[in-house]
Tab-separated table of C-alpha atoms in Angstrom:
chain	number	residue	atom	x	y	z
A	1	UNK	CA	170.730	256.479	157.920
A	2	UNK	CA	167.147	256.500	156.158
A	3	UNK	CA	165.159	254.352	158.542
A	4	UNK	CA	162.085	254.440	156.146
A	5	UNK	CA	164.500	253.220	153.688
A	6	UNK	CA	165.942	250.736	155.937
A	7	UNK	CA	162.601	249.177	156.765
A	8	UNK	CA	161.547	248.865	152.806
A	9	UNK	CA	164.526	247.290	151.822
A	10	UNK	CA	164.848	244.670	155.019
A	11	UNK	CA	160.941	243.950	153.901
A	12	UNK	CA	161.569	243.526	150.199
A	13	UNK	CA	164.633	241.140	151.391
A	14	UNK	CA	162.027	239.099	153.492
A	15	UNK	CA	159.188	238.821	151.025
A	16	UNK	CA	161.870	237.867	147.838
A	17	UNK	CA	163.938	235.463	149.973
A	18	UNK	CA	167.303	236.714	149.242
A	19	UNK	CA	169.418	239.938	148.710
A	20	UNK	CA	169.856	239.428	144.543
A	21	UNK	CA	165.536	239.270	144.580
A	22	UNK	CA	165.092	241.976	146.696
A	23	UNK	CA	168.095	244.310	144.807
A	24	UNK	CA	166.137	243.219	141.486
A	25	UNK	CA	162.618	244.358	142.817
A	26	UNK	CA	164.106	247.354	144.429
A	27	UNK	CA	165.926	248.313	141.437
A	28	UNK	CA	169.162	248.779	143.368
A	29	UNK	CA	172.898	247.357	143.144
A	30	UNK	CA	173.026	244.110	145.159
A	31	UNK	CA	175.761	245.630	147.006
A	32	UNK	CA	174.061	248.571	148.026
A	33	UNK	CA	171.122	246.510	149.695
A	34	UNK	CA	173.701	244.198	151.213
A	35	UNK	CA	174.834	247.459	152.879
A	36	UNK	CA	171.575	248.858	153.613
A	37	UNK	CA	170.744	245.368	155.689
A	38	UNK	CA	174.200	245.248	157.452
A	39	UNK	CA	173.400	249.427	158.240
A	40	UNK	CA	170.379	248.789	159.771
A	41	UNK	CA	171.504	245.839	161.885
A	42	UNK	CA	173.812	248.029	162.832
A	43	UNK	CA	171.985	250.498	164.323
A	44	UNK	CA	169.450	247.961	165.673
A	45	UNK	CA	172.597	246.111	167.354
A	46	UNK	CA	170.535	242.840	166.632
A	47	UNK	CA	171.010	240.131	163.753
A	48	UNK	CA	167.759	240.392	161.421
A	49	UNK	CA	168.479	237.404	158.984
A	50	UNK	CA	170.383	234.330	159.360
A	51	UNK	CA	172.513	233.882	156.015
A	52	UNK	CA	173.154	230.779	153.872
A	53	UNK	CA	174.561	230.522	151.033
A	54	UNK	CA	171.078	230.181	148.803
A	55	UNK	CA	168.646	232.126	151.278
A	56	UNK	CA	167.967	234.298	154.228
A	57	UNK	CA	165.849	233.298	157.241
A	58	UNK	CA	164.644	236.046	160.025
A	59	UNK	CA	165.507	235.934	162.883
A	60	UNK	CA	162.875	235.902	165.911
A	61	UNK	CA	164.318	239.592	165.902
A	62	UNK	CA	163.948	239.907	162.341
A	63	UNK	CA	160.617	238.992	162.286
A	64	UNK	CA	159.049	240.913	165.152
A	65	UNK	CA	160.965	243.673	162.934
A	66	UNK	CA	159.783	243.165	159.756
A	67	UNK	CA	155.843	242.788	161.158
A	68	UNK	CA	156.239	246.294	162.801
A	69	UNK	CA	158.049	247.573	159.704
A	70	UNK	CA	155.207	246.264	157.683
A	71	UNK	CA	152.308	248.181	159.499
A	72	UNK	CA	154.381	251.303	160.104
A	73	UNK	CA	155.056	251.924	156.121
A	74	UNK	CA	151.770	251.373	155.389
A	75	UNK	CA	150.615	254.185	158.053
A	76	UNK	CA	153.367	256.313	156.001
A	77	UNK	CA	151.575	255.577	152.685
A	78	UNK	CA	148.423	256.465	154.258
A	79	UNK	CA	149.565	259.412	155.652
A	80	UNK	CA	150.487	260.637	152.180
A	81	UNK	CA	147.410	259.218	150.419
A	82	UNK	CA	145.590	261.075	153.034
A	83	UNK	CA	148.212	264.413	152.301
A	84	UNK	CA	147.885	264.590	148.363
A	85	UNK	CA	144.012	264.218	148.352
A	86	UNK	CA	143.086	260.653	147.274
A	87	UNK	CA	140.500	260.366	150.204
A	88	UNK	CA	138.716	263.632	148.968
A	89	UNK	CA	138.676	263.407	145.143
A	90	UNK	CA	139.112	259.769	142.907
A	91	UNK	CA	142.530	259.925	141.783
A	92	UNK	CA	145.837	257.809	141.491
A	93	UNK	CA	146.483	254.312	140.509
A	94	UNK	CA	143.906	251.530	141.269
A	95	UNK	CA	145.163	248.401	141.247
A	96	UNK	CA	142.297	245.221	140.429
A	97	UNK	CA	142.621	241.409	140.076
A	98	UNK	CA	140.155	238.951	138.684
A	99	UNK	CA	140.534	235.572	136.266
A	100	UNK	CA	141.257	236.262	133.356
A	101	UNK	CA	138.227	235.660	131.782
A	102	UNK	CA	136.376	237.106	133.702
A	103	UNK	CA	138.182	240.601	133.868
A	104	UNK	CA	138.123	240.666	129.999
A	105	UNK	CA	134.439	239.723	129.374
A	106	UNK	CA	132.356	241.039	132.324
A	107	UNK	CA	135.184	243.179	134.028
A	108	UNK	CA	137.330	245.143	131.903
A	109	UNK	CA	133.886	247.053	129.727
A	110	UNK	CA	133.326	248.349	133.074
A	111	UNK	CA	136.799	249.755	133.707
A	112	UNK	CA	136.891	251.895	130.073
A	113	UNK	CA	133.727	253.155	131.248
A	114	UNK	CA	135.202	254.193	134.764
A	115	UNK	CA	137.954	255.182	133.332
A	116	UNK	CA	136.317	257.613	130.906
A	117	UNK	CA	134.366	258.699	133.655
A	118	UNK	CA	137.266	259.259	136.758
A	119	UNK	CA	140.266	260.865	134.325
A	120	UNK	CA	142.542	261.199	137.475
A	121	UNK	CA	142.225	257.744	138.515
A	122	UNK	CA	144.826	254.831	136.693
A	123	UNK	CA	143.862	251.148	136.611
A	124	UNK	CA	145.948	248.457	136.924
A	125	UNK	CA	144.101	245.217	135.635
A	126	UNK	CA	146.136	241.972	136.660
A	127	UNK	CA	144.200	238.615	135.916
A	128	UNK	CA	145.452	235.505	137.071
A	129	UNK	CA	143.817	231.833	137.360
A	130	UNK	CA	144.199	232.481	141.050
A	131	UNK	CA	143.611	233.585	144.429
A	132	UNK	CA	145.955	236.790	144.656
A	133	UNK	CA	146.965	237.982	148.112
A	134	UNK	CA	145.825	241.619	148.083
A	135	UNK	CA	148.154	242.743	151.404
A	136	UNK	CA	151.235	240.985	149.812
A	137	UNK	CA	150.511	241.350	145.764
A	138	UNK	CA	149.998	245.518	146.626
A	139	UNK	CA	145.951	244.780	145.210
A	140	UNK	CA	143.150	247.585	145.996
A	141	UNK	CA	140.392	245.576	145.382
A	142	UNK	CA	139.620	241.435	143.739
A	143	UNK	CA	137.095	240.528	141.757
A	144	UNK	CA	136.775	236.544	143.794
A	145	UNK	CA	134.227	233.464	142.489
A	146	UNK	CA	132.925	230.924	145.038
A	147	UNK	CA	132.534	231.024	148.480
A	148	UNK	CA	134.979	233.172	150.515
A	149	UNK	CA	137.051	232.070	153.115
A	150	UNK	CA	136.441	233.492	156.837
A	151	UNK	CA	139.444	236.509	156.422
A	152	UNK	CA	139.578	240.216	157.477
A	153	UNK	CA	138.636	241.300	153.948
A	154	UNK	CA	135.325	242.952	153.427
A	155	UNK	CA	133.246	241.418	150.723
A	156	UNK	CA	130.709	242.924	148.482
A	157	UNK	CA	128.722	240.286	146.747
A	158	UNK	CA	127.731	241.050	142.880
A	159	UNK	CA	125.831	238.130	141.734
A	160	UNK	CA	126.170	234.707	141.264
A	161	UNK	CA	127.360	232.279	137.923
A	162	UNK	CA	126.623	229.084	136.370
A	163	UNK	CA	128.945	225.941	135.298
A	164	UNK	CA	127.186	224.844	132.126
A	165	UNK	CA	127.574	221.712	130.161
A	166	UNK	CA	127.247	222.103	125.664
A	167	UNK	CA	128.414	220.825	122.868
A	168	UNK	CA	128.429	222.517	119.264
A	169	UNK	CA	124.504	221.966	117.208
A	170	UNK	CA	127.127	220.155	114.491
A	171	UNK	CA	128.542	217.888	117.204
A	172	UNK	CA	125.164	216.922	118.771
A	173	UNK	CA	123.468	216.329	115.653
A	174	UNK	CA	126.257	213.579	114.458
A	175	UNK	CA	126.554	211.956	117.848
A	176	UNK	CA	123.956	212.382	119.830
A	177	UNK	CA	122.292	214.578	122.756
A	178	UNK	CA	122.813	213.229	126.311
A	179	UNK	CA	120.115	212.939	128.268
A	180	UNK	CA	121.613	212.283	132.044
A	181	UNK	CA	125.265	212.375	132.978
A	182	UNK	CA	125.557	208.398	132.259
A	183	UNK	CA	125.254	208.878	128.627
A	184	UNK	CA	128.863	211.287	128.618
A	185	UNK	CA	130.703	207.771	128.316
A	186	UNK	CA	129.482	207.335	125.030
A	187	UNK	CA	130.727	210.967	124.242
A	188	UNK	CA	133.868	212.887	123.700
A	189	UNK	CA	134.661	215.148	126.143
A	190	UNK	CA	136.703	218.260	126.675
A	191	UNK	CA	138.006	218.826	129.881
A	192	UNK	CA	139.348	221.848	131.556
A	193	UNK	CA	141.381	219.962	135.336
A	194	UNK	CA	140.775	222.939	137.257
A	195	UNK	CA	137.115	222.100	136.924
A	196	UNK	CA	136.880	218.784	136.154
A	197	UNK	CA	138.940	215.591	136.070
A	198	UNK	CA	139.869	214.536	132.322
A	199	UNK	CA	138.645	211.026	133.544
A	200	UNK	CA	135.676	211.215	135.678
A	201	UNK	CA	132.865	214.494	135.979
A	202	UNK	CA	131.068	214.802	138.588
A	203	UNK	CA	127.285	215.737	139.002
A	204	UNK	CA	124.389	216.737	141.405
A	205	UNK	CA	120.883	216.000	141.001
A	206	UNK	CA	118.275	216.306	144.277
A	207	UNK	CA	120.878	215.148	146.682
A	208	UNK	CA	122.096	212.430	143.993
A	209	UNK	CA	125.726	212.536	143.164
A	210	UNK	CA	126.718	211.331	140.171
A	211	UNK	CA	130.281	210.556	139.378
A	212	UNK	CA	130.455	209.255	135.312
A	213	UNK	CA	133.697	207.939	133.353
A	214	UNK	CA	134.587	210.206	130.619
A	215	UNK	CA	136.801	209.914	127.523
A	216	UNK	CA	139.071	213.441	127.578
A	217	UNK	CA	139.588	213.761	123.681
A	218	UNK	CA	140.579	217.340	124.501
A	219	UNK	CA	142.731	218.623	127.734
A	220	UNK	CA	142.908	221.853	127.716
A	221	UNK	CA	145.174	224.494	130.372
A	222	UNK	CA	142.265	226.882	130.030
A	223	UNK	CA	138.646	227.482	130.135
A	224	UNK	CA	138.503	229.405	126.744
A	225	UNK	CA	140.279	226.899	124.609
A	226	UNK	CA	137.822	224.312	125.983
A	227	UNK	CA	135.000	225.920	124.851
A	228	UNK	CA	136.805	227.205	121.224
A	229	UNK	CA	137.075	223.341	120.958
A	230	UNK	CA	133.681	222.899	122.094
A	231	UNK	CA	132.038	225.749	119.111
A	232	UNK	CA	134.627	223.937	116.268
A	233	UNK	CA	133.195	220.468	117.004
A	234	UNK	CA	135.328	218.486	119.207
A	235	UNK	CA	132.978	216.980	122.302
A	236	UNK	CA	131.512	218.305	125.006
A	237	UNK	CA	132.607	220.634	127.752
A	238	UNK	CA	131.812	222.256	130.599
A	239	UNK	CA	132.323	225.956	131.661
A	240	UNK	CA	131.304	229.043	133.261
A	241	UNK	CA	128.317	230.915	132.192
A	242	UNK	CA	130.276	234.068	131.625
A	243	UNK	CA	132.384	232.625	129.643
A	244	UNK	CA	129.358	231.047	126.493
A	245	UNK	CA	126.876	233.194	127.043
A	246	UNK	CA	127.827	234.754	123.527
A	247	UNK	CA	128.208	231.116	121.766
A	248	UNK	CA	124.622	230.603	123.767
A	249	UNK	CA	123.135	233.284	122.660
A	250	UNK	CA	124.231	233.441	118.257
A	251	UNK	CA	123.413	229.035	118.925
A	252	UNK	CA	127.399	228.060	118.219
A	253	UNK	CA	126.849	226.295	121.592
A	254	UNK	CA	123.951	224.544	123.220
A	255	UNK	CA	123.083	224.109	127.092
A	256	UNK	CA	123.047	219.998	128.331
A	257	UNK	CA	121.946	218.344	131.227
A	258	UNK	CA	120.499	221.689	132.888
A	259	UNK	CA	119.385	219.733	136.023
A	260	UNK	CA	122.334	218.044	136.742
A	261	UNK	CA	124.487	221.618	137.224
A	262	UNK	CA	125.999	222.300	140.594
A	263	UNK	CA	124.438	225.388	142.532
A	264	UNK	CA	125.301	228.880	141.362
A	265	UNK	CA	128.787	230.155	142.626
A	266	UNK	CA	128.694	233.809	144.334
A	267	UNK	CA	130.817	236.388	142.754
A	268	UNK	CA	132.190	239.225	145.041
A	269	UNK	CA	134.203	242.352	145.160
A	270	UNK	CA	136.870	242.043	148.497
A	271	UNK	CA	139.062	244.543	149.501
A	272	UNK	CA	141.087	245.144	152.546
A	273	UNK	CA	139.441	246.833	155.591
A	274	UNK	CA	141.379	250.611	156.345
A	275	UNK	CA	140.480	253.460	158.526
A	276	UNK	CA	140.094	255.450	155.557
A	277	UNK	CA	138.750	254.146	152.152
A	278	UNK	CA	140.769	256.280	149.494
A	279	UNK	CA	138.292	257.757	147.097
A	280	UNK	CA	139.407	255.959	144.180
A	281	UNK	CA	138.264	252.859	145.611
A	282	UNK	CA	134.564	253.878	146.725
A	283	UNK	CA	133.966	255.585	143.434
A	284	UNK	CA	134.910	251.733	141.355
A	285	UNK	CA	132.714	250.670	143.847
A	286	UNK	CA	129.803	252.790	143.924
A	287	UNK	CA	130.477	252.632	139.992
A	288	UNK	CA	131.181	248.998	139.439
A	289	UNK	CA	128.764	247.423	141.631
A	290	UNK	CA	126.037	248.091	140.107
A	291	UNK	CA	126.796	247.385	136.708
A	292	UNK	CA	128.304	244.367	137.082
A	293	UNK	CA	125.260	242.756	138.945
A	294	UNK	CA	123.064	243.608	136.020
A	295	UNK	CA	125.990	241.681	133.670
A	296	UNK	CA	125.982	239.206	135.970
A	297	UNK	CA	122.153	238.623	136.125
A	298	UNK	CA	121.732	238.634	132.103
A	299	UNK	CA	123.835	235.236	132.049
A	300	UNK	CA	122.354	231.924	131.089
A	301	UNK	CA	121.330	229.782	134.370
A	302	UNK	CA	122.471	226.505	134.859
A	303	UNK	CA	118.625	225.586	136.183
A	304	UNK	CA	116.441	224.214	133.378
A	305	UNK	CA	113.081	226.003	133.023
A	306	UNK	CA	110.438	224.553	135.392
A	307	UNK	CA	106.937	223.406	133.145
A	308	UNK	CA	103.908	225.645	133.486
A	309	UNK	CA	100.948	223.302	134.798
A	310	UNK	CA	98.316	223.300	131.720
C-alpha cells in the first residue's frame, strides 16, 4: 500500500470529520477512502477512528498517528519544494489571507504589482472577516489587524490604522455636528456589530471611558455598506481608516470626535516559522513590506491635530 497516501487520506478524514467530507475534499469515491482507512489500519494492526453513525473520533492511537502523519507530509512537501527550486528562485503558488477590505484596497494593488514583477510565482488571495488558521487553512502568509496573540508565528509589523467616526457634509449640515460622544443620542447611527454594538458605542478620552446610547437606524453585516450608508446620508458611522480615506479625501465623508478614537491598531504580516523560507515568500516580503507601510502611513489618523502655541 501507498503509505504517503495512507497518511493524507487518514488526515483529510480527521480534519473533515467524516469519510463523505474527506472523499469530497480528496476528490475520491467514498468507498475508496473507506478502503484506504480500513488498509491502513490494517497494516498498523491498531483502530485509528472510532465510528458512529454521523462522525468519526480518533482514537488515542489515531491521534498520536495523525500528529506524526501531519509533520512527516509536510517534511515531504518540503523536501520537494526544496527539489524543484522554490527556495532558490520565486516561483509557485503563494497563498495570502487578509479582510476583505483590506486585501482589496491596500492589499491586492500590491499583489498586481508583484505579480507583474515575479511571473513564476501564482497568488492565491482569500479574504475573510476572520482569523484564518494558516497551518490548517494551507496559508503562506496573513495580512492580521490588532494585537497578536502569543503563537509560534513570526510577525512582521507594517503600520498601524485608525477607527474613525463621520457622517456625510449633507447629513451634518441638516442635523447637526457632535461635539463629544454624548451628543450621538440625538443622532442616527449606523452600526457595523463587529465593531460596535447597534445600541451602545463606546469611547476613550484621557483615561475617560465613555459608553453613550445610540439609535442604530442602519445595521449593517459589513464595514463597507456602513460607510456607503454613511456617504448617501443615513447617520453616522464608524470605521477603519483604510476603508474612507477616499470619501475623506474627495469630502463625501467628514472625520468626528477625533479625540475620542481608540489608539491605533497594529497591522502585521505573520507567517509560519520553517527551516527554510521558500523564495516566493521572502520576495512578497521583501516586496510587500515596504510598500504597504508607506499605504499604511498616508491614511487619515484618528488623533485630532494638536494647536500651535501663538
Amino acid at each position: 500500500m501507498d503509505r504517503l497516501e495512507g497518511m493524507s487520506i487518514v488526515l483529510a478524514v480527521a480534519e473533515a470529520g467524516s469519510l463523505s467530507a474527506a472523499a469530497r475534499l480528496q476528490k475520491m469515491p467514498l468507498a475508496t477512502v473507506s478502503r484506504k482507512v480500513s488498509e491502513l489500519e490494517a497494516h498498523l494492526r491498531t483502530k485509528l477512528f472510532n465510528r458512529s453513525s454521523r462522525m468519526l473520533v480518533p482514537t488515542d492511537a489515531g491521534r498520536s498517528y495523525i500528529a506524526a502523519a501531519k509533520r512527516i507530509l509536510a517534511d515531504v512537501a518540503e523536501a520537494e519544494r526544496i527539489a524543484s527550486g522554490e527556495y532558490a528562485t520565486p516561483r509557485g503558488e503563494l497563498s495570502v489571507s487578509t479582510l476583505v477590505a483590506l486585501g482589496r484596497l491596500c492589499l491586492q494593488p500590491i499583489l498586481a504589482e508583484f505579480l507583474a514583477t515575479f511571473p513564476e510565482v501564482d497568488v492565491l488571495l482569500s479574504l475573510h472577516d476572520r482569523t484564518v488558521n494558516l497551518l490548517d487553512e494551507h496559508i503562506d502568509v496573513a495580512l492580521r489587524v490588532g494585537a497578536l496573540a502569543d503563537s509560534s508565528l513570526i510577525a512582521v509589523r507594517v503600520g498601524e490604522i485608525h477607527r474613525l467616526v463621520c457622517a456625510s457634509p449633507a447629513y451634518l449640515k441638516s442635523r447637526g455636528t457632535p461635539k463629544s460622544p454624548d451628543d450621538l443620542s440625538a443622532h442616527d447611527c449606523i452600526s457595523y456589530p463587529p465593531m460596535q454594538s447597534p445600541t451602545t458605542w463606546r469611547f476613550k478620552r484621557e483615561q475617560i471611558d465613555y459608553v453613550v446610547p445610540v439609535r442604530s437606524r442602519f445595521v449593517a453585516s459589513n464595514l463597507e455598506s456602513a460607510c456607503d450608508a454613511a456617504r448617501a446620508g443615513l447617520g453616522i458611522t464608524e470605521a477603519f481608516s483604510y476603508l474612507v480615506a477616499e470619501p475623506l479625501k474627495s469630502k463625501e465623508l467628514v472625520p468626528l470626535l477625533l479625540d475620542f478614537q481608540p489608539p491605533p491598531q497594529p497591522v502585521s504580516f505573520v507567517y509560519s516559522p520553517s527551516r527554510f523560507m521558500p523564495a516566493k515568500l521572502r520576495a512578497f516580503l521583501d516586496f510587500a513590506v515596504p510598500r504597504l507601510r508607506a499605504r499604511l502611513a498616508d491614511l487619515p489618523k484618528s488623533v485630532a491635530p494638536r494647536k500651535q502655541p501663538a
